[in-house]
Coordinates of C-alpha atoms in Angstrom, one line a residue:
M1494 CA 38.6 -19.9 -41.7
P1495 CA 40.5 -19.3 -38.4
E1496 CA 40.4 -23.0 -37.6
A1497 CA 41.7 -23.8 -41.1
G1498 CA 44.5 -21.3 -40.6
V1499 CA 45.4 -22.8 -37.2
L1500 CA 45.6 -26.3 -38.7
L1501 CA 47.7 -25.2 -41.7
L1502 CA 50.2 -23.3 -39.5
R1503 CA 50.3 -26.2 -37.0
A1504 CA 51.3 -28.5 -39.9
C1505 CA 54.0 -26.1 -40.9
L1506 CA 55.4 -25.9 -37.4
A1507 CA 55.3 -29.7 -37.1
L1508 CA 57.3 -29.9 -40.3
L1509 CA 59.9 -27.6 -38.9
A1510 CA 60.0 -29.7 -35.7
S1511 CA 59.8 -33.1 -37.6
P1512 CA 63.1 -34.4 -36.1
I1513 CA 61.7 -34.1 -32.6
Y1514 CA 58.4 -35.7 -33.7
L1515 CA 60.5 -38.6 -35.2
L1516 CA 62.5 -39.0 -32.0
S1517 CA 59.2 -39.0 -30.1
F1518 CA 57.8 -41.7 -32.4
L1519 CA 60.9 -43.8 -31.8
G1520 CA 60.6 -43.4 -28.0
I1521 CA 63.8 -41.5 -27.7
W1522 CA 62.6 -37.9 -27.2
E1523 CA 60.8 -38.2 -23.8
P1524 CA 63.6 -39.7 -21.8
F1525 CA 66.2 -37.3 -23.4
C1526 CA 63.8 -34.4 -22.8
R1527 CA 63.3 -35.2 -19.1
K1528 CA 66.9 -36.0 -18.3
V1529 CA 68.8 -33.5 -20.4
F1530 CA 67.0 -31.1 -22.6
F1531 CA 64.1 -29.8 -20.4
P1532 CA 66.2 -29.2 -17.2
F1533 CA 68.8 -27.3 -19.4
L1534 CA 66.1 -25.3 -21.3
L1535 CA 64.1 -24.6 -18.2
D1536 CA 67.1 -23.2 -16.5
K1537 CA 67.7 -20.8 -19.4
I1538 CA 64.0 -19.8 -19.6
C1539 CA 63.7 -19.3 -15.8
T1540 CA 66.7 -16.9 -15.9
V1541 CA 64.7 -14.7 -18.3
H1542 CA 61.3 -15.3 -16.6
D1543 CA 62.8 -14.5 -13.1
K1544 CA 63.9 -11.1 -14.3
K1545 CA 60.5 -10.4 -15.7
S1546 CA 58.6 -11.8 -12.7
R1547 CA 60.9 -10.6 -9.9
K1548 CA 58.7 -7.6 -8.9
H1549 CA 55.5 -9.8 -9.0
K1550 CA 57.1 -12.6 -6.9
Q1551 CA 58.4 -10.1 -4.3
E1552 CA 54.9 -8.7 -3.9
L1553 CA 53.3 -12.1 -4.0
F1554 CA 55.5 -13.7 -1.3
S1555 CA 55.8 -10.6 0.9
N1556 CA 53.0 -11.9 3.3
L1557 CA 54.3 -15.5 3.6
P1558 CA 55.2 -14.9 7.3
D1559 CA 51.5 -14.2 8.0
F1560 CA 50.9 -17.9 7.5
K1561 CA 53.3 -19.2 10.1
G1562 CA 51.9 -22.1 12.2
P1563 CA 51.2 -22.1 15.9
S1564 CA 54.9 -23.1 16.6
G1565 CA 56.1 -19.9 14.9
A1566 CA 57.7 -21.8 12.1
L1567 CA 56.7 -21.6 8.4
R1568 CA 56.4 -25.0 6.9
L1569 CA 56.4 -24.6 3.1
L1570 CA 55.9 -27.3 0.4
E1571 CA 56.7 -26.4 -3.2
I1572 CA 55.1 -28.4 -6.1
G1573 CA 57.4 -28.6 -9.1
T1574 CA 60.5 -27.0 -7.4
G1575 CA 62.7 -27.5 -10.5
S1576 CA 66.0 -25.8 -9.8
G1577 CA 64.7 -23.8 -6.9
S1578 CA 64.4 -20.3 -8.4
N1579 CA 61.8 -19.3 -5.8
F1580 CA 64.1 -20.0 -2.8
Q1581 CA 65.3 -16.4 -2.8
F1582 CA 61.8 -15.1 -2.0
Y1583 CA 61.2 -17.2 1.0
P1584 CA 61.6 -15.7 4.5
P1585 CA 64.6 -16.7 6.8
G1586 CA 64.1 -19.9 8.8
C1587 CA 61.3 -21.2 6.4
K1588 CA 61.2 -25.0 6.4
V1589 CA 61.1 -26.1 2.8
T1590 CA 60.0 -29.4 1.4
C1591 CA 60.8 -29.7 -2.4
T1592 CA 58.7 -31.9 -4.7
D1593 CA 59.1 -32.5 -8.5
I1594 CA 58.0 -35.3 -10.8
N1595 CA 61.4 -34.9 -12.6
P1596 CA 64.4 -35.8 -10.5
H1597 CA 66.9 -34.4 -13.0
F1598 CA 67.3 -30.9 -11.7
Q1599 CA 70.1 -31.7 -9.2
E1600 CA 72.7 -29.3 -10.5
G1601 CA 70.5 -26.2 -10.5
L1602 CA 68.8 -27.2 -7.3
A1603 CA 72.1 -27.7 -5.5
K1604 CA 73.3 -24.3 -6.7
N1605 CA 70.2 -22.5 -5.5
M1606 CA 70.2 -24.3 -2.1
K1607 CA 73.8 -23.2 -1.6
K1608 CA 72.9 -19.6 -2.5
N1609 CA 69.9 -19.5 -0.1
Q1610 CA 71.2 -20.9 3.2
H1611 CA 68.7 -18.7 5.1
L1612 CA 66.2 -21.6 4.6
Q1613 CA 65.9 -25.0 6.2
Y1614 CA 65.6 -27.7 3.6
E1615 CA 63.6 -30.6 4.9
E1616 CA 63.5 -33.1 2.0
F1617 CA 63.1 -33.6 -1.7
L1618 CA 60.3 -35.9 -2.9
V1619 CA 60.0 -37.2 -6.4
A1620 CA 56.2 -36.8 -6.8
A1621 CA 53.6 -35.5 -9.2
G1622 CA 51.4 -32.7 -8.0
E1623 CA 48.4 -34.9 -8.4
D1624 CA 49.8 -37.5 -5.9
L1625 CA 51.5 -36.1 -2.8
G1626 CA 50.7 -39.2 -0.8
Q1627 CA 54.1 -39.0 0.9
V1628 CA 53.0 -35.7 2.6
P1629 CA 50.6 -36.0 5.6
S1630 CA 47.3 -34.2 5.5
G1631 CA 47.2 -30.8 7.1
S1632 CA 51.0 -30.8 7.6
V1633 CA 52.1 -27.6 5.9
D1634 CA 51.3 -23.9 6.2
V1635 CA 52.0 -22.9 2.6
V1636 CA 52.0 -24.6 -0.8
V1637 CA 53.8 -22.9 -3.7
C1638 CA 53.2 -23.7 -7.3
T1639 CA 54.7 -21.5 -10.1
L1640 CA 54.8 -22.4 -13.8
V1641 CA 53.6 -25.9 -13.0
L1642 CA 49.8 -26.1 -13.4
C1643 CA 50.3 -25.7 -17.2
S1644 CA 51.9 -29.2 -17.3
V1645 CA 50.2 -31.4 -14.7
H1646 CA 47.9 -34.1 -16.0
S1647 CA 45.0 -32.9 -13.8
V1648 CA 44.8 -29.4 -12.5
S1649 CA 41.8 -30.2 -10.3
S1650 CA 43.5 -33.2 -8.7
T1651 CA 46.6 -31.1 -8.0
L1652 CA 44.6 -28.4 -6.3
R1653 CA 42.8 -31.1 -4.2
E1654 CA 46.1 -32.4 -3.1
A1655 CA 47.4 -28.9 -2.3
L1656 CA 44.3 -28.3 -0.1
R1657 CA 44.7 -31.7 1.5
V1658 CA 48.3 -31.1 2.7
L1659 CA 47.5 -27.6 3.9
R1660 CA 46.5 -27.0 7.5
P1661 CA 43.2 -25.0 8.0
G1662 CA 44.0 -21.4 7.4
G1663 CA 47.1 -22.2 5.2
A1664 CA 47.6 -20.7 1.8
F1665 CA 48.3 -21.9 -1.8
Y1666 CA 50.4 -19.4 -3.7
F1667 CA 50.6 -19.5 -7.6
L1668 CA 52.0 -17.7 -10.6
E1669 CA 51.1 -19.3 -13.9
H1670 CA 50.9 -18.5 -17.6
V1671 CA 47.4 -19.0 -19.0
A1672 CA 45.4 -18.8 -22.1
A1673 CA 45.0 -15.4 -23.8
E1674 CA 41.7 -13.8 -24.5
R1675 CA 39.9 -16.1 -27.0
S1676 CA 39.3 -13.4 -29.6
S1677 CA 42.9 -12.2 -29.6
W1678 CA 45.8 -12.9 -31.9
R1679 CA 47.7 -14.1 -28.9
Y1680 CA 45.2 -16.9 -28.5
F1681 CA 45.4 -17.7 -32.2
W1682 CA 49.2 -18.2 -32.0
Q1683 CA 48.8 -20.2 -28.7
Q1684 CA 46.5 -22.6 -30.7
V1685 CA 49.0 -22.8 -33.5
C1686 CA 51.9 -23.6 -31.2
Y1687 CA 50.0 -25.9 -28.9
P1688 CA 50.9 -29.4 -30.1
T1689 CA 54.6 -28.7 -30.9
W1690 CA 55.1 -26.6 -27.7
K1691 CA 53.6 -29.4 -25.6
L1692 CA 56.0 -31.9 -27.1
V1693 CA 59.1 -29.8 -26.8
F1694 CA 58.3 -28.4 -23.3
A1695 CA 57.5 -31.7 -21.5
G1696 CA 53.7 -31.5 -21.6
C1697 CA 53.2 -27.7 -21.1
C1698 CA 49.7 -26.6 -22.3
L1699 CA 49.4 -23.1 -23.6
T1700 CA 45.6 -22.7 -23.5
R1701 CA 44.6 -23.6 -20.0
E1702 CA 42.2 -21.1 -18.3
L1703 CA 43.6 -21.9 -14.9
W1704 CA 41.7 -19.1 -13.1
K1705 CA 38.5 -21.2 -13.6
N1706 CA 40.1 -24.2 -11.9
L1707 CA 41.2 -22.0 -9.0
E1708 CA 37.7 -20.5 -8.7
E1709 CA 36.2 -24.0 -8.7
A1710 CA 38.5 -25.2 -5.9
K1711 CA 37.3 -25.0 -2.4
F1712 CA 39.3 -22.0 -1.1
S1713 CA 37.7 -19.9 1.6
E1714 CA 39.4 -16.8 0.2
L1715 CA 40.9 -16.4 -3.3
K1716 CA 42.9 -13.5 -4.6
I1717 CA 43.7 -13.6 -8.4
Q1718 CA 45.4 -10.9 -10.5
H1719 CA 45.7 -11.1 -14.3
I1720 CA 49.1 -9.7 -15.4
S1721 CA 51.0 -9.5 -18.7
M1722 CA 54.6 -10.7 -18.8
A1723 CA 56.3 -10.4 -22.2
M1724 CA 58.7 -13.2 -23.0
P1725 CA 60.7 -12.9 -26.2
W1726 CA 59.4 -15.1 -29.0
M1727 CA 57.2 -17.1 -26.6
P1728 CA 53.4 -17.3 -26.5
I1729 CA 53.1 -17.1 -22.7
E1730 CA 52.5 -13.5 -22.1
P1731 CA 49.2 -13.7 -20.1
H1732 CA 49.7 -14.8 -16.5
I1733 CA 47.8 -15.0 -13.3
V1734 CA 49.3 -14.5 -9.8
G1735 CA 47.8 -14.7 -6.3
Y1736 CA 46.9 -17.0 -3.5
G1737 CA 44.0 -18.9 -2.0
V1738 CA 43.4 -19.7 1.7
K1739 CA 42.1 -23.0 2.9

């Protein structure tokens, strides 16, 4: 019965979103979403999410200086930088390399770079998390990934790349929304929303149990905390936050 209910409600939601499905079928939606809709929508969502996650991010990033390299500088690479909402949490003098598979965040990114001139911006690379070939192995002290692992094509490949570019003793920081408890109503609604949500939000998957991927990755030390972050009318309340050491 629950599976039948999920399928029925998925069909109803797809009917409501039928114009988007039609645009997708015609090959119009994806380029429009990447260039216009998703950067605009993500900027609005991040404004709300940043308020909800501010305390958690302040606590998460508070020990970033502990991972400075032998030179005394902190070389940080961010996967899926977007508009740069994390810049405010990085310590002064931090050398930041930005990466994103979507190059259409220039307006928000420029605004946040201007607001956070305590950082040194090294370069912006158009690259997927699974393929950071432009970044030399062992070249950064910290990799940051927030609200990104939900939409990469391969979580395990992205984590392998993060470990590759980190120096020994470097750290991978994360804050991600994840699947709810399988027996819960939250998980039921995540299943209902899954196909339409993935289409509208540029590949974002609601039901990934990302803590399992992190536990399977080869970190010498891993700290994971499960937290709840209520977002109005959005099925992304369960989150995980923490970091792993190479």
